[in-house]
């Protein structure tokens, strides 16, 4: 059995992906008194005038948070979704790792209270609407390995206390912690600071956040020790007054591609400022953009500050630069965007993003097996979860139960053959269902860039049940894209929970191989732009059957194979297109199969449909439409779909159902 590489059939070119055009925003800006200071010349492969959303985020921390073992948060733990304060507090403070998805707004009581976040946690907003209102996320001393992403934390401001002197109501506060990644959040209108990183905290990255409408944005330090290492990139500070950031006694503070705009102007000549390198901090600023900022960057006499490549407009006051500081690339690699692109880039991609709330579970980096990752998905899952599977061969069975919908299984290799899920169980050991390498009972499951295989060797065994499924589905709205299904008898079964239940499956740009009934079941199934290989069993007259549909008689749509190619290594006139399967003699299972606009090989019989278990193929709903190739010659035993009916039997009509499902529209 060969694990074939991806082979997509000719067709119309895919639609262009939308790019976030951050292209040549300003060829020549009207600069402030300082202008563009010491324009840096970043490496060519790190500077792009066009930025796609796919480039703006990953699930892996970068910068200092990526060093010394990295920051993975709750990876490897269960995924939970919380909608109330009690659940958030319980999971956040637990000893074991969790990925905690915050759905909707959670109002914290009493006003200004802390939610303690313990080690090995990811707290992430679902979509762009996850909010914590009137409360603080607090990391106690000794906490490590925490990710806080995609949240809005807002509105614990104490009326009349602009300086935050009466209450210490931060959005996030941490003391003496390590390995923390704060990413794609919005912080606004809190009681003291928005983000306080205190007392020798180490290996911190703060990226793509919005700090808005506040006095004190981001403070770092409160210690005489010079230990903190922090990366601050692609953040937007707007409508804030000070601490943008203030970095006190940081060993290394790397600030790049940040956008400071519309600074609060209350006439304060000292404490209204942008970036401040304080104490013995070594600070490097690169390719940031300052617009309407007093004291855009300044340094104590004991500190060091290196600035290169930033753009300044409407700025005044201090622009300090002295000392050698450090070279960030001695610590980690990073991409530096042009300063001219920063306003458009940061305003678009900072803060909560709808896409980020889709959790990604990495196999085997964070979960040792595919099943372990599936098990981590919460029952009743209400938003997308990706199980990202690294290249390799995974010899194990996988079951996605009905209670775990909205899962994407995605191989991360360059080719679908790079990532293989395989087992070797025949039906003799557990029945057809028990033989399946992968079973999908949940709705709204997609598999992409993967190979599913059952490599049971039927030639080497004499068994009564040699059926060996690579895949069985019973869920609705199942999609397979760029996948391969490898087996012999009963390779791919697309089914439904019961005879009258209609489940839909869409298979595109894929490969399916087998010999006997190797595409079968009662689900409404479309196979489009794919290759189907009918394997020879060594017979000169009958090598098998491509389909064995068991469509409910009340369902007009069973199997549609369209715009595809059937190939075979079997002798001419030795393969059937299909036969009608009536499971257990069920008379209301009346097969419906249409093969249209598809190439057929010489191996296809001139009378390609045949009876099964006493049921005549002529009572089934078999037809072809505009098939071509050496196996397509029309005979008296080859029903052809009338032209007048062709508009009825389309991909859209097979799949739309009552909910208008249209997975093909994404291509």
mmCIF file with all atom_site columns, N, CA, C and O in Angstrom, residues 55-68 70-72 146-147 149 179-184 203-209 229-235 254-258 328 331-337:
data_model
loop_
_atom_site.group_PDB
_atom_site.id
_atom_site.type_symbol
_atom_site.label_atom_id
_atom_site.label_alt_id
_atom_site.label_comp_id
_atom_site.label_asym_id
_atom_site.label_entity_id
_atom_site.label_seq_id
_atom_site.pdbx_PDB_ins_code
_atom_site.Cartn_x
_atom_site.Cartn_y
_atom_site.Cartn_z
_atom_site.occupancy
_atom_site.B_iso_or_equiv
_atom_site.pdbx_formal_charge
_atom_site.auth_seq_id
_atom_site.auth_comp_id
_atom_site.auth_asym_id
_atom_site.auth_atom_id
_atom_site.pdbx_PDB_model_num
ATOM 1   N N  . UNK A 1 55  ? 0.740  35.905 9.076  1.00 0.00 ? 55  UNK A N  1
ATOM 2   C CA . UNK A 1 55  ? 2.080  36.175 9.573  1.00 0.00 ? 55  UNK A CA 1
ATOM 3   C C  . UNK A 1 55  ? 2.078  36.863 10.930 1.00 0.00 ? 55  UNK A C  1
ATOM 4   O O  . UNK A 1 55  ? 3.126  37.083 11.511 1.00 0.00 ? 55  UNK A O  1
ATOM 5   N N  . UNK A 1 56  ? 0.927  37.263 11.407 1.00 0.00 ? 56  UNK A N  1
ATOM 6   C CA . UNK A 1 56  ? 0.890  38.142 12.564 1.00 0.00 ? 56  UNK A CA 1
ATOM 7   C C  . UNK A 1 56  ? 0.842  37.425 13.890 1.00 0.00 ? 56  UNK A C  1
ATOM 8   O O  . UNK A 1 56  ? 1.007  38.045 14.921 1.00 0.00 ? 56  UNK A O  1
ATOM 9   N N  . UNK A 1 57  ? 0.547  36.143 13.890 1.00 0.00 ? 57  UNK A N  1
ATOM 10  C CA . UNK A 1 57  ? 0.495  35.458 15.181 1.00 0.00 ? 57  UNK A CA 1
ATOM 11  C C  . UNK A 1 57  ? 0.682  33.965 15.004 1.00 0.00 ? 57  UNK A C  1
ATOM 12  O O  . UNK A 1 57  ? 0.361  33.379 13.990 1.00 0.00 ? 57  UNK A O  1
ATOM 13  N N  . UNK A 1 58  ? 1.237  33.377 16.031 1.00 0.00 ? 58  UNK A N  1
ATOM 14  C CA . UNK A 1 58  ? 1.300  31.926 16.141 1.00 0.00 ? 58  UNK A CA 1
ATOM 15  C C  . UNK A 1 58  ? 0.909  31.587 17.573 1.00 0.00 ? 58  UNK A C  1
ATOM 16  O O  . UNK A 1 58  ? 0.678  32.475 18.398 1.00 0.00 ? 58  UNK A O  1
ATOM 17  N N  . UNK A 1 59  ? 0.866  30.310 17.872 1.00 0.00 ? 59  UNK A N  1
ATOM 18  C CA . UNK A 1 59  ? 0.562  29.896 19.236 1.00 0.00 ? 59  UNK A CA 1
ATOM 19  C C  . UNK A 1 59  ? 1.820  29.685 20.067 1.00 0.00 ? 59  UNK A C  1
ATOM 20  O O  . UNK A 1 59  ? 1.744  29.150 21.171 1.00 0.00 ? 59  UNK A O  1
ATOM 21  N N  . UNK A 1 60  ? 2.958  30.107 19.541 1.00 0.00 ? 60  UNK A N  1
ATOM 22  C CA . UNK A 1 60  ? 4.222  29.939 20.250 1.00 0.00 ? 60  UNK A CA 1
ATOM 23  C C  . UNK A 1 60  ? 4.792  31.292 20.630 1.00 0.00 ? 60  UNK A C  1
ATOM 24  O O  . UNK A 1 60  ? 4.861  32.208 19.816 1.00 0.00 ? 60  UNK A O  1
ATOM 25  N N  . UNK A 1 61  ? 5.214  31.419 21.865 1.00 0.00 ? 61  UNK A N  1
ATOM 26  C CA . UNK A 1 61  ? 5.792  32.668 22.337 1.00 0.00 ? 61  UNK A CA 1
ATOM 27  C C  . UNK A 1 61  ? 7.089  32.968 21.606 1.00 0.00 ? 61  UNK A C  1
ATOM 28  O O  . UNK A 1 61  ? 7.830  32.065 21.205 1.00 0.00 ? 61  UNK A O  1
ATOM 29  N N  . UNK A 1 62  ? 7.364  34.260 21.441 1.00 0.00 ? 62  UNK A N  1
ATOM 30  C CA . UNK A 1 62  ? 8.607  34.692 20.825 1.00 0.00 ? 62  UNK A CA 1
ATOM 31  C C  . UNK A 1 62  ? 9.335  35.594 21.822 1.00 0.00 ? 62  UNK A C  1
ATOM 32  O O  . UNK A 1 62  ? 8.906  35.779 22.960 1.00 0.00 ? 62  UNK A O  1
ATOM 33  N N  . UNK A 1 63  ? 10.452 36.156 21.387 1.00 0.00 ? 63  UNK A N  1
ATOM 34  C CA . UNK A 1 63  ? 11.204 37.054 22.246 1.00 0.00 ? 63  UNK A CA 1
ATOM 35  C C  . UNK A 1 63  ? 11.748 36.361 23.480 1.00 0.00 ? 63  UNK A C  1
ATOM 36  O O  . UNK A 1 63  ? 12.005 35.156 23.489 1.00 0.00 ? 63  UNK A O  1
ATOM 37  N N  . UNK A 1 64  ? 11.926 37.129 24.550 1.00 0.00 ? 64  UNK A N  1
ATOM 38  C CA . UNK A 1 64  ? 12.523 36.553 25.757 1.00 0.00 ? 64  UNK A CA 1
ATOM 39  C C  . UNK A 1 64  ? 11.664 35.442 26.354 1.00 0.00 ? 64  UNK A C  1
ATOM 40  O O  . UNK A 1 64  ? 12.192 34.510 26.981 1.00 0.00 ? 64  UNK A O  1
ATOM 41  N N  . UNK A 1 65  ? 10.356 35.486 26.151 1.00 0.00 ? 65  UNK A N  1
ATOM 42  C CA . UNK A 1 65  ? 9.502  34.420 26.689 1.00 0.00 ? 65  UNK A CA 1
ATOM 43  C C  . UNK A 1 65  ? 9.764  33.083 26.021 1.00 0.00 ? 65  UNK A C  1
ATOM 44  O O  . UNK A 1 65  ? 9.337  32.038 26.524 1.00 0.00 ? 65  UNK A O  1
ATOM 45  N N  . UNK A 1 66  ? 10.450 33.081 24.881 1.00 0.00 ? 66  UNK A N  1
ATOM 46  C CA . UNK A 1 66  ? 10.739 31.828 24.187 1.00 0.00 ? 66  UNK A CA 1
ATOM 47  C C  . UNK A 1 66  ? 12.024 31.162 24.661 1.00 0.00 ? 66  UNK A C  1
ATOM 48  O O  . UNK A 1 66  ? 12.318 30.033 24.254 1.00 0.00 ? 66  UNK A O  1
ATOM 49  N N  . UNK A 1 67  ? 12.791 31.827 25.515 1.00 0.00 ? 67  UNK A N  1
ATOM 50  C CA . UNK A 1 67  ? 14.098 31.315 25.927 1.00 0.00 ? 67  UNK A CA 1
ATOM 51  C C  . UNK A 1 67  ? 14.009 30.463 27.195 1.00 0.00 ? 67  UNK A C  1
ATOM 52  O O  . UNK A 1 67  ? 12.988 30.425 27.864 1.00 0.00 ? 67  UNK A O  1
ATOM 53  N N  . UNK A 1 68  ? 15.099 29.774 27.464 1.00 0.00 ? 68  UNK A N  1
ATOM 54  C CA . UNK A 1 68  ? 15.240 29.006 28.707 1.00 0.00 ? 68  UNK A CA 1
ATOM 55  C C  . UNK A 1 68  ? 14.077 28.043 28.916 1.00 0.00 ? 68  UNK A C  1
ATOM 56  O O  . UNK A 1 68  ? 13.455 28.003 29.972 1.00 0.00 ? 68  UNK A O  1
ATOM 57  N N  . UNK A 1 70  ? 11.232 28.062 27.148 1.00 0.00 ? 70  UNK A N  1
ATOM 58  C CA . UNK A 1 70  ? 10.051 28.578 26.473 1.00 0.00 ? 70  UNK A CA 1
ATOM 59  C C  . UNK A 1 70  ? 8.843  28.735 27.380 1.00 0.00 ? 70  UNK A C  1
ATOM 60  O O  . UNK A 1 70  ? 8.842  28.344 28.551 1.00 0.00 ? 70  UNK A O  1
ATOM 61  N N  . UNK A 1 71  ? 7.795  29.320 26.798 1.00 0.00 ? 71  UNK A N  1
ATOM 62  C CA . UNK A 1 71  ? 6.540  29.563 27.510 1.00 0.00 ? 71  UNK A CA 1
ATOM 63  C C  . UNK A 1 71  ? 5.421  28.887 26.739 1.00 0.00 ? 71  UNK A C  1
ATOM 64  O O  . UNK A 1 71  ? 5.118  29.267 25.610 1.00 0.00 ? 71  UNK A O  1
ATOM 65  N N  . UNK A 1 72  ? 4.819  27.886 27.328 1.00 0.00 ? 72  UNK A N  1
ATOM 66  C CA . UNK A 1 72  ? 3.784  27.100 26.653 1.00 0.00 ? 72  UNK A CA 1
ATOM 67  C C  . UNK A 1 72  ? 2.428  27.183 27.339 1.00 0.00 ? 72  UNK A C  1
ATOM 68  O O  . UNK A 1 72  ? 1.444  26.638 26.830 1.00 0.00 ? 72  UNK A O  1
ATOM 69  N N  . UNK A 1 146 ? 2.929  31.078 31.967 1.00 0.00 ? 146 UNK A N  1
ATOM 70  C CA . UNK A 1 146 ? 1.560  31.573 31.831 1.00 0.00 ? 146 UNK A CA 1
ATOM 71  C C  . UNK A 1 146 ? 1.433  32.341 30.519 1.00 0.00 ? 146 UNK A C  1
ATOM 72  O O  . UNK A 1 146 ? 2.293  33.154 30.172 1.00 0.00 ? 146 UNK A O  1
ATOM 73  N N  . UNK A 1 147 ? 0.348  32.086 29.805 1.00 0.00 ? 147 UNK A N  1
ATOM 74  C CA . UNK A 1 147 ? 0.004  32.838 28.600 1.00 0.00 ? 147 UNK A CA 1
ATOM 75  C C  . UNK A 1 147 ? -1.359 33.487 28.816 1.00 0.00 ? 147 UNK A C  1
ATOM 76  O O  . UNK A 1 147 ? -2.321 32.809 29.193 1.00 0.00 ? 147 UNK A O  1
ATOM 77  N N  . UNK A 1 149 ? -3.936 35.794 26.564 1.00 0.00 ? 149 UNK A N  1
ATOM 78  C CA . UNK A 1 149 ? -4.092 36.230 25.170 1.00 0.00 ? 149 UNK A CA 1
ATOM 79  C C  . UNK A 1 149 ? -5.548 36.598 24.859 1.00 0.00 ? 149 UNK A C  1
ATOM 80  O O  . UNK A 1 149 ? -6.483 36.020 25.406 1.00 0.00 ? 149 UNK A O  1
ATOM 81  N N  . UNK A 1 179 ? 8.644  33.401 32.702 1.00 0.00 ? 179 UNK A N  1
ATOM 82  C CA . UNK A 1 179 ? 8.053  32.837 31.494 1.00 0.00 ? 179 UNK A CA 1
ATOM 83  C C  . UNK A 1 179 ? 6.565  33.164 31.392 1.00 0.00 ? 179 UNK A C  1
ATOM 84  O O  . UNK A 1 179 ? 5.694  32.337 31.645 1.00 0.00 ? 179 UNK A O  1
ATOM 85  N N  . UNK A 1 180 ? 6.312  34.406 31.004 1.00 0.00 ? 180 UNK A N  1
ATOM 86  C CA . UNK A 1 180 ? 4.944  34.897 30.839 1.00 0.00 ? 180 UNK A CA 1
ATOM 87  C C  . UNK A 1 180 ? 4.849  35.592 29.485 1.00 0.00 ? 180 UNK A C  1
ATOM 88  O O  . UNK A 1 180 ? 5.706  36.400 29.116 1.00 0.00 ? 180 UNK A O  1
ATOM 89  N N  . UNK A 1 181 ? 3.793  35.268 28.758 1.00 0.00 ? 181 UNK A N  1
ATOM 90  C CA . UNK A 1 181 ? 3.541  35.885 27.453 1.00 0.00 ? 181 UNK A CA 1
ATOM 91  C C  . UNK A 1 181 ? 2.186  36.579 27.508 1.00 0.00 ? 181 UNK A C  1
ATOM 92  O O  . UNK A 1 181 ? 1.152  35.932 27.734 1.00 0.00 ? 181 UNK A O  1
ATOM 93  N N  . UNK A 1 182 ? 2.189  37.905 27.312 1.00 0.00 ? 182 UNK A N  1
ATOM 94  C CA . UNK A 1 182 ? 0.979  38.725 27.302 1.00 0.00 ? 182 UNK A CA 1
ATOM 95  C C  . UNK A 1 182 ? 0.771  39.177 25.856 1.00 0.00 ? 182 UNK A C  1
ATOM 96  O O  . UNK A 1 182 ? 1.563  39.967 25.327 1.00 0.00 ? 182 UNK A O  1
ATOM 97  N N  . UNK A 1 183 ? -0.297 38.714 25.209 1.00 0.00 ? 183 UNK A N  1
ATOM 98  C CA . UNK A 1 183 ? -0.371 38.850 23.754 1.00 0.00 ? 183 UNK A CA 1
ATOM 99  C C  . UNK A 1 183 ? -1.791 39.149 23.280 1.00 0.00 ? 183 UNK A C  1
ATOM 100 O O  . UNK A 1 183 ? -2.754 38.503 23.713 1.00 0.00 ? 183 UNK A O  1
ATOM 101 N N  . UNK A 1 184 ? -1.930 40.143 22.392 1.00 0.00 ? 184 UNK A N  1
ATOM 102 C CA . UNK A 1 184 ? -3.194 40.461 21.718 1.00 0.00 ? 184 UNK A CA 1
ATOM 103 C C  . UNK A 1 184 ? -4.343 40.755 22.692 1.00 0.00 ? 184 UNK A C  1
ATOM 104 O O  . UNK A 1 184 ? -5.474 40.319 22.486 1.00 0.00 ? 184 UNK A O  1
ATOM 105 N N  . UNK A 1 203 ? 12.001 36.581 31.710 1.00 0.00 ? 203 UNK A N  1
ATOM 106 C CA . UNK A 1 203 ? 11.573 35.924 30.468 1.00 0.00 ? 203 UNK A CA 1
ATOM 107 C C  . UNK A 1 203 ? 10.115 36.272 30.139 1.00 0.00 ? 203 UNK A C  1
ATOM 108 O O  . UNK A 1 203 ? 9.226  35.435 30.139 1.00 0.00 ? 203 UNK A O  1
ATOM 109 N N  . UNK A 1 204 ? 9.921  37.558 29.863 1.00 0.00 ? 204 UNK A N  1
ATOM 110 C CA . UNK A 1 204 ? 8.586  38.101 29.615 1.00 0.00 ? 204 UNK A CA 1
ATOM 111 C C  . UNK A 1 204 ? 8.518  38.638 28.182 1.00 0.00 ? 204 UNK A C  1
ATOM 112 O O  . UNK A 1 204 ? 9.458  39.283 27.710 1.00 0.00 ? 204 UNK A O  1
ATOM 113 N N  . UNK A 1 205 ? 7.396  38.390 27.505 1.00 0.00 ? 205 UNK A N  1
ATOM 114 C CA . UNK A 1 205 ? 7.124  39.017 26.217 1.00 0.00 ? 205 UNK A CA 1
ATOM 115 C C  . UNK A 1 205 ? 5.735  39.649 26.267 1.00 0.00 ? 205 UNK A C  1
ATOM 116 O O  . UNK A 1 205 ? 4.766  39.018 26.702 1.00 0.00 ? 205 UNK A O  1
ATOM 117 N N  . UNK A 1 206 ? 5.662  40.903 25.805 1.00 0.00 ? 206 UNK A N  1
ATOM 118 C CA . UNK A 1 206 ? 4.408  41.659 25.738 1.00 0.00 ? 206 UNK A CA 1
ATOM 119 C C  . UNK A 1 206 ? 4.239  42.085 24.281 1.00 0.00 ? 206 UNK A C  1
ATOM 120 O O  . UNK A 1 206 ? 4.996  42.922 23.782 1.00 0.00 ? 206 UNK A O  1
ATOM 121 N N  . UNK A 1 207 ? 3.257  41.515 23.584 1.00 0.00 ? 207 UNK A N  1
ATOM 122 C CA . UNK A 1 207 ? 3.179  41.706 22.138 1.00 0.00 ? 207 UNK A CA 1
ATOM 123 C C  . UNK A 1 207 ? 1.748  41.946 21.675 1.00 0.00 ? 207 UNK A C  1
ATOM 124 O O  . UNK A 1 207 ? 0.802  41.358 22.189 1.00 0.00 ? 207 UNK A O  1
ATOM 125 N N  . UNK A 1 208 ? 1.591  42.840 20.701 1.00 0.00 ? 208 UNK A N  1
ATOM 126 C CA . UNK A 1 208 ? 0.325  43.063 20.002 1.00 0.00 ? 208 UNK A CA 1
ATOM 127 C C  . UNK A 1 208 ? -0.835 43.420 20.947 1.00 0.00 ? 208 UNK A C  1
ATOM 128 O O  . UNK A 1 208 ? -1.975 43.036 20.707 1.00 0.00 ? 208 UNK A O  1
ATOM 129 N N  . UNK A 1 209 ? -0.552 44.140 22.000 1.00 0.00 ? 209 UNK A N  1
ATOM 130 C CA . UNK A 1 209 ? -1.604 44.573 22.914 1.00 0.00 ? 209 UNK A CA 1
ATOM 131 C C  . UNK A 1 209 ? -1.983 46.023 22.641 1.00 0.00 ? 209 UNK A C  1
ATOM 132 O O  . UNK A 1 209 ? -1.207 46.792 22.057 1.00 0.00 ? 209 UNK A O  1
ATOM 133 N N  . UNK A 1 229 ? 14.282 40.309 31.932 1.00 0.00 ? 229 UNK A N  1
ATOM 134 C CA . UNK A 1 229 ? 14.500 40.311 30.488 1.00 0.00 ? 229 UNK A CA 1
ATOM 135 C C  . UNK A 1 229 ? 13.127 40.380 29.836 1.00 0.00 ? 229 UNK A C  1
ATOM 136 O O  . UNK A 1 229 ? 12.298 39.508 30.069 1.00 0.00 ? 229 UNK A O  1
ATOM 137 N N  . UNK A 1 230 ? 12.891 41.399 29.017 1.00 0.00 ? 230 UNK A N  1
ATOM 138 C CA . UNK A 1 230 ? 11.551 41.600 28.482 1.00 0.00 ? 230 UNK A CA 1
ATOM 139 C C  . UNK A 1 230 ? 11.596 42.042 27.029 1.00 0.00 ? 230 UNK A C  1
ATOM 140 O O  . UNK A 1 230 ? 12.429 42.849 26.633 1.00 0.00 ? 230 UNK A O  1
ATOM 141 N N  . UNK A 1 231 ? 10.689 41.483 26.230 1.00 0.00 ? 231 UNK A N  1
ATOM 142 C CA . UNK A 1 231 ? 10.471 41.891 24.851 1.00 0.00 ? 231 UNK A CA 1
ATOM 143 C C  . UNK A 1 231 ? 9.113  42.573 24.771 1.00 0.00 ? 231 UNK A C  1
ATOM 144 O O  . UNK A 1 231 ? 8.119  42.026 25.267 1.00 0.00 ? 231 UNK A O  1
ATOM 145 N N  . UNK A 1 232 ? 9.068  43.750 24.144 1.00 0.00 ? 232 UNK A N  1
ATOM 146 C CA . UNK A 1 232 ? 7.821  44.512 24.001 1.00 0.00 ? 232 UNK A CA 1
ATOM 147 C C  . UNK A 1 232 ? 7.711  44.902 22.536 1.00 0.00 ? 232 UNK A C  1
ATOM 148 O O  . UNK A 1 232 ? 8.476  45.742 22.051 1.00 0.00 ? 232 UNK A O  1
ATOM 149 N N  . UNK A 1 233 ? 6.771  44.279 21.802 1.00 0.00 ? 233 UNK A N  1
ATOM 150 C CA . UNK A 1 233 ? 6.709  44.537 20.361 1.00 0.00 ? 233 UNK A CA 1
ATOM 151 C C  . UNK A 1 233 ? 5.276  44.636 19.865 1.00 0.00 ? 233 UNK A C  1
ATOM 152 O O  . UNK A 1 233 ? 4.370  43.977 20.373 1.00 0.00 ? 233 UNK A O  1
ATOM 153 N N  . UNK A 1 234 ? 5.092  45.491 18.859 1.00 0.00 ? 234 UNK A N  1
ATOM 154 C CA . UNK A 1 234 ? 3.833  45.635 18.132 1.00 0.00 ? 234 UNK A CA 1
ATOM 155 C C  . UNK A 1 234 ? 2.657  45.985 19.042 1.00 0.00 ? 234 UNK A C  1
ATOM 156 O O  . UNK A 1 234 ? 1.529  45.558 18.805 1.00 0.00 ? 234 UNK A O  1
ATOM 157 N N  . UNK A 1 235 ? 2.923  46.772 20.076 1.00 0.00 ? 235 UNK A N  1
ATOM 158 C CA . UNK A 1 235 ? 1.857  47.239 20.952 1.00 0.00 ? 235 UNK A CA 1
ATOM 159 C C  . UNK A 1 235 ? 1.438  48.648 20.547 1.00 0.00 ? 235 UNK A C  1
ATOM 160 O O  . UNK A 1 235 ? 2.223  49.417 19.995 1.00 0.00 ? 235 UNK A O  1
ATOM 161 N N  . UNK A 1 254 ? 13.869 44.989 25.246 1.00 0.00 ? 254 UNK A N  1
ATOM 162 C CA . UNK A 1 254 ? 13.884 45.124 23.786 1.00 0.00 ? 254 UNK A CA 1
ATOM 163 C C  . UNK A 1 254 ? 12.512 45.591 23.334 1.00 0.00 ? 254 UNK A C  1
ATOM 164 O O  . UNK A 1 254 ? 11.521 44.869 23.476 1.00 0.00 ? 254 UNK A O  1
ATOM 165 N N  . UNK A 1 255 ? 12.450 46.802 22.787 1.00 0.00 ? 255 UNK A N  1
ATOM 166 C CA . UNK A 1 255 ? 11.203 47.397 22.320 1.00 0.00 ? 255 UNK A CA 1
ATOM 167 C C  . UNK A 1 255 ? 11.304 47.584 20.809 1.00 0.00 ? 255 UNK A C  1
ATOM 168 O O  . UNK A 1 255 ? 12.215 48.271 20.326 1.00 0.00 ? 255 UNK A O  1
ATOM 169 N N  . UNK A 1 256 ? 10.361 46.981 20.058 1.00 0.00 ? 256 UNK A N  1
ATOM 170 C CA . UNK A 1 256 ? 10.410 47.195 18.610 1.00 0.00 ? 256 UNK A CA 1
ATOM 171 C C  . UNK A 1 256 ? 9.013  47.213 18.009 1.00 0.00 ? 256 UNK A C  1
ATOM 172 O O  . UNK A 1 256 ? 8.093  46.571 18.498 1.00 0.00 ? 256 UNK A O  1
ATOM 173 N N  . UNK A 1 257 ? 8.880  48.018 16.954 1.00 0.00 ? 257 UNK A N  1
ATOM 174 C CA . UNK A 1 257 ? 7.629  48.100 16.189 1.00 0.00 ? 257 UNK A CA 1
ATOM 175 C C  . UNK A 1 257 ? 6.422  48.461 17.053 1.00 0.00 ? 257 UNK A C  1
ATOM 176 O O  . UNK A 1 257 ? 5.304  48.010 16.790 1.00 0.00 ? 257 UNK A O  1
ATOM 177 N N  . UNK A 1 258 ? 6.631  49.273 18.077 1.00 0.00 ? 258 UNK A N  1
ATOM 178 C CA . UNK A 1 258 ? 5.510  49.762 18.874 1.00 0.00 ? 258 UNK A CA 1
ATOM 179 C C  . UNK A 1 258 ? 5.008  51.084 18.304 1.00 0.00 ? 258 UNK A C  1
ATOM 180 O O  . UNK A 1 258 ? 5.740  51.816 17.629 1.00 0.00 ? 258 UNK A O  1
ATOM 181 N N  . UNK A 1 328 ? 19.868 42.446 20.551 1.00 0.00 ? 328 UNK A N  1
ATOM 182 C CA . UNK A 1 328 ? 18.802 41.446 20.733 1.00 0.00 ? 328 UNK A CA 1
ATOM 183 C C  . UNK A 1 328 ? 19.025 40.156 19.966 1.00 0.00 ? 328 UNK A C  1
ATOM 184 O O  . UNK A 1 328 ? 18.669 39.072 20.441 1.00 0.00 ? 328 UNK A O  1
ATOM 185 N N  . UNK A 1 331 ? 20.312 37.017 21.436 1.00 0.00 ? 331 UNK A N  1
ATOM 186 C CA . UNK A 1 331 ? 19.447 36.225 22.298 1.00 0.00 ? 331 UNK A CA 1
ATOM 187 C C  . UNK A 1 331 ? 18.401 35.431 21.504 1.00 0.00 ? 331 UNK A C  1
ATOM 188 O O  . UNK A 1 331 ? 18.105 34.292 21.838 1.00 0.00 ? 331 UNK A O  1
ATOM 189 N N  . UNK A 1 332 ? 17.801 36.038 20.474 1.00 0.00 ? 332 UNK A N  1
ATOM 190 C CA . UNK A 1 332 ? 16.735 35.358 19.738 1.00 0.00 ? 332 UNK A CA 1
ATOM 191 C C  . UNK A 1 332 ? 16.598 35.994 18.361 1.00 0.00 ? 332 UNK A C  1
ATOM 192 O O  . UNK A 1 332 ? 17.031 37.131 18.119 1.00 0.00 ? 332 UNK A O  1
ATOM 193 N N  . UNK A 1 333 ? 15.957 35.262 17.472 1.00 0.00 ? 333 UNK A N  1
ATOM 194 C CA . UNK A 1 333 ? 15.666 35.757 16.142 1.00 0.00 ? 333 UNK A CA 1
ATOM 195 C C  . UNK A 1 333 ? 14.317 36.468 16.168 1.00 0.00 ? 333 UNK A C  1
ATOM 196 O O  . UNK A 1 333 ? 13.443 36.140 16.967 1.00 0.00 ? 333 UNK A O  1
ATOM 197 N N  . UNK A 1 334 ? 14.123 37.439 15.275 1.00 0.00 ? 334 UNK A N  1
ATOM 198 C CA . UNK A 1 334 ? 12.840 38.132 15.220 1.00 0.00 ? 334 UNK A CA 1
ATOM 199 C C  . UNK A 1 334 ? 12.722 38.851 13.884 1.00 0.00 ? 334 UNK A C  1
ATOM 200 O O  . UNK A 1 334 ? 13.705 39.107 13.206 1.00 0.00 ? 334 UNK A O  1
ATOM 201 N N  . UNK A 1 335 ? 11.491 39.166 13.511 1.00 0.00 ? 335 UNK A N  1
ATOM 202 C CA . UNK A 1 335 ? 11.230 39.923 12.290 1.00 0.00 ? 335 UNK A CA 1
ATOM 203 C C  . UNK A 1 335 ? 10.975 41.376 12.645 1.00 0.00 ? 335 UNK A C  1
ATOM 204 O O  . UNK A 1 335 ? 10.137 41.686 13.483 1.00 0.00 ? 335 UNK A O  1
ATOM 205 N N  . UNK A 1 336 ? 11.682 42.259 11.950 1.00 0.00 ? 336 UNK A N  1
ATOM 206 C CA . UNK A 1 336 ? 11.550 43.679 12.199 1.00 0.00 ? 336 UNK A CA 1
ATOM 207 C C  . UNK A 1 336 ? 10.804 44.306 11.028 1.00 0.00 ? 336 UNK A C  1
ATOM 208 O O  . UNK A 1 336 ? 11.255 44.277 9.888  1.00 0.00 ? 336 UNK A O  1
ATOM 209 N N  . UNK A 1 337 ? 9.603  44.859 11.292 1.00 0.00 ? 337 UNK A N  1
ATOM 210 C CA . UNK A 1 337 ? 8.828  45.519 10.246 1.00 0.00 ? 337 UNK A CA 1
ATOM 211 C C  . UNK A 1 337 ? 9.307  46.957 10.064 1.00 0.00 ? 337 UNK A C  1
ATOM 212 O O  . UNK A 1 337 ? 9.826  47.571 10.998 1.00 0.00 ? 337 UNK A O  1
#
